[in-house]
Amino acid sequence: MTIIIVSNSFSAHEGGAAAIAFDQARALAALGHDVLIFAGSPNFAGWSQENGLPVYRVKIKDTRWFLRSYFCLRQSFFYRP
């Protein structure tokens, strides 16, 4: 099953929501699921691999913190493999 995780940030080295999203993605991938992460970034947008997990960064600048996850989620609806 393909599972999309949306988070305003994603990193193994941060705390809070970023750490929870990372742990969930890693656990789901270990169970054999295809995991795709959409995360916000103030600096760049594009694909990267972090600890073996595909991460699509959505550029979010000067946005209130509570809208960041919304913009990541909106971008995930337009994703086509």
mmCIF file of C-alpha atoms in Angstrom:
data_model
loop_
_atom_site.group_PDB
_atom_site.id
_atom_site.type_symbol
_atom_site.label_atom_id
_atom_site.label_comp_id
_atom_site.label_asym_id
_atom_site.label_seq_id
_atom_site.Cartn_x
_atom_site.Cartn_y
_atom_site.Cartn_z
ATOM 1 C CA MET A 1 0.000 0.000 0.000
ATOM 2 C CA THR A 2 1.256 3.508 -0.762
ATOM 3 C CA ILE A 3 1.014 5.830 2.222
ATOM 4 C CA ILE A 4 1.522 9.595 2.031
ATOM 5 C CA ILE A 5 2.725 11.416 5.136
ATOM 6 C CA VAL A 6 2.264 15.189 5.186
ATOM 7 C CA SER A 7 4.222 17.300 7.664
ATOM 8 C CA ASN A 8 5.296 20.913 7.827
ATOM 9 C CA SER A 9 8.817 19.636 8.527
ATOM 10 C CA PHE A 10 10.542 16.269 8.295
ATOM 11 C CA SER A 11 13.873 15.309 9.804
ATOM 12 C CA ALA A 12 15.344 12.635 11.998
ATOM 13 C CA HIS A 13 17.308 15.311 13.857
ATOM 14 C CA GLU A 14 14.445 17.617 14.865
ATOM 15 C CA GLY A 15 11.951 17.105 17.632
ATOM 16 C CA GLY A 16 8.171 17.279 17.781
ATOM 17 C CA ALA A 17 6.095 16.650 14.670
ATOM 18 C CA ALA A 18 9.162 16.179 12.460
ATOM 19 C CA ALA A 19 10.451 13.334 14.639
ATOM 20 C CA ILE A 20 7.027 11.687 14.837
ATOM 21 C CA ALA A 21 6.589 11.851 11.050
ATOM 22 C CA PHE A 22 10.060 10.347 10.580
ATOM 23 C CA ASP A 23 9.402 7.510 13.044
ATOM 24 C CA GLN A 24 6.031 6.705 11.466
ATOM 25 C CA ALA A 25 7.476 6.704 7.954
ATOM 26 C CA ARG A 26 10.347 4.446 8.967
ATOM 27 C CA ALA A 27 8.020 2.014 10.783
ATOM 28 C CA LEU A 28 5.579 1.822 7.861
ATOM 29 C CA ALA A 29 8.424 1.265 5.385
ATOM 30 C CA ALA A 30 9.751 -1.539 7.609
ATOM 31 C CA LEU A 31 6.328 -3.209 7.365
ATOM 32 C CA GLY A 32 6.654 -3.230 3.575
ATOM 33 C CA HIS A 33 4.553 -0.196 2.659
ATOM 34 C CA ASP A 34 5.596 2.361 0.054
ATOM 35 C CA VAL A 35 5.898 5.637 1.955
ATOM 36 C CA LEU A 36 5.970 9.077 0.347
ATOM 37 C CA ILE A 37 6.618 12.150 2.483
ATOM 38 C CA PHE A 38 5.531 15.695 1.623
ATOM 39 C CA ALA A 39 7.216 18.259 3.868
ATOM 40 C CA GLY A 40 7.615 21.999 3.917
ATOM 41 C CA SER A 41 10.911 23.797 3.451
ATOM 42 C CA PRO A 42 11.623 27.548 3.535
ATOM 43 C CA ASN A 43 14.692 27.211 1.284
ATOM 44 C CA PHE A 44 14.091 24.789 -1.572
ATOM 45 C CA ALA A 45 11.616 22.470 -3.246
ATOM 46 C CA GLY A 46 12.241 19.114 -4.865
ATOM 47 C CA TRP A 47 12.954 15.445 -4.230
ATOM 48 C CA SER A 48 15.500 14.031 -1.824
ATOM 49 C CA GLN A 49 16.235 10.739 -0.081
ATOM 50 C CA GLU A 50 16.525 10.888 3.700
ATOM 51 C CA ASN A 51 17.502 7.674 5.447
ATOM 52 C CA GLY A 52 16.147 5.683 2.512
ATOM 53 C CA LEU A 53 12.789 7.477 2.482
ATOM 54 C CA PRO A 54 11.623 9.583 -0.492
ATOM 55 C CA VAL A 55 10.869 13.157 0.590
ATOM 56 C CA TYR A 56 9.254 15.788 -1.620
ATOM 57 C CA ARG A 57 9.960 19.268 -0.249
ATOM 58 C CA VAL A 58 7.400 21.973 -0.908
ATOM 59 C CA LYS A 59 8.771 25.514 -0.771
ATOM 60 C CA ILE A 60 6.889 27.467 1.862
ATOM 61 C CA LYS A 61 7.988 31.002 2.587
ATOM 62 C CA ASP A 62 6.601 33.628 4.921
ATOM 63 C CA THR A 63 3.573 31.546 5.818
ATOM 64 C CA ARG A 64 1.938 31.296 9.181
ATOM 65 C CA TRP A 65 2.859 28.067 10.927
ATOM 66 C CA PHE A 66 -0.677 26.663 10.862
ATOM 67 C CA LEU A 67 -0.893 26.946 7.057
ATOM 68 C CA ARG A 68 2.327 25.058 6.307
ATOM 69 C CA SER A 69 0.787 21.582 6.534
ATOM 70 C CA TYR A 70 -2.120 22.757 4.383
ATOM 71 C CA PHE A 71 0.236 23.788 1.573
ATOM 72 C CA CYS A 72 2.064 20.441 1.788
ATOM 73 C CA LEU A 73 -1.225 18.546 1.698
ATOM 74 C CA ARG A 74 -2.489 20.589 -1.255
ATOM 75 C CA GLN A 75 0.708 19.833 -3.185
ATOM 76 C CA SER A 76 0.322 16.097 -2.484
ATOM 77 C CA PHE A 77 -3.021 16.052 -4.341
ATOM 78 C CA PHE A 78 -1.220 17.054 -7.543
ATOM 79 C CA TYR A 79 1.440 14.328 -7.206
ATOM 80 C CA ARG A 80 1.521 11.895 -10.122
ATOM 81 C CA PRO A 81 4.132 9.106 -10.135
#
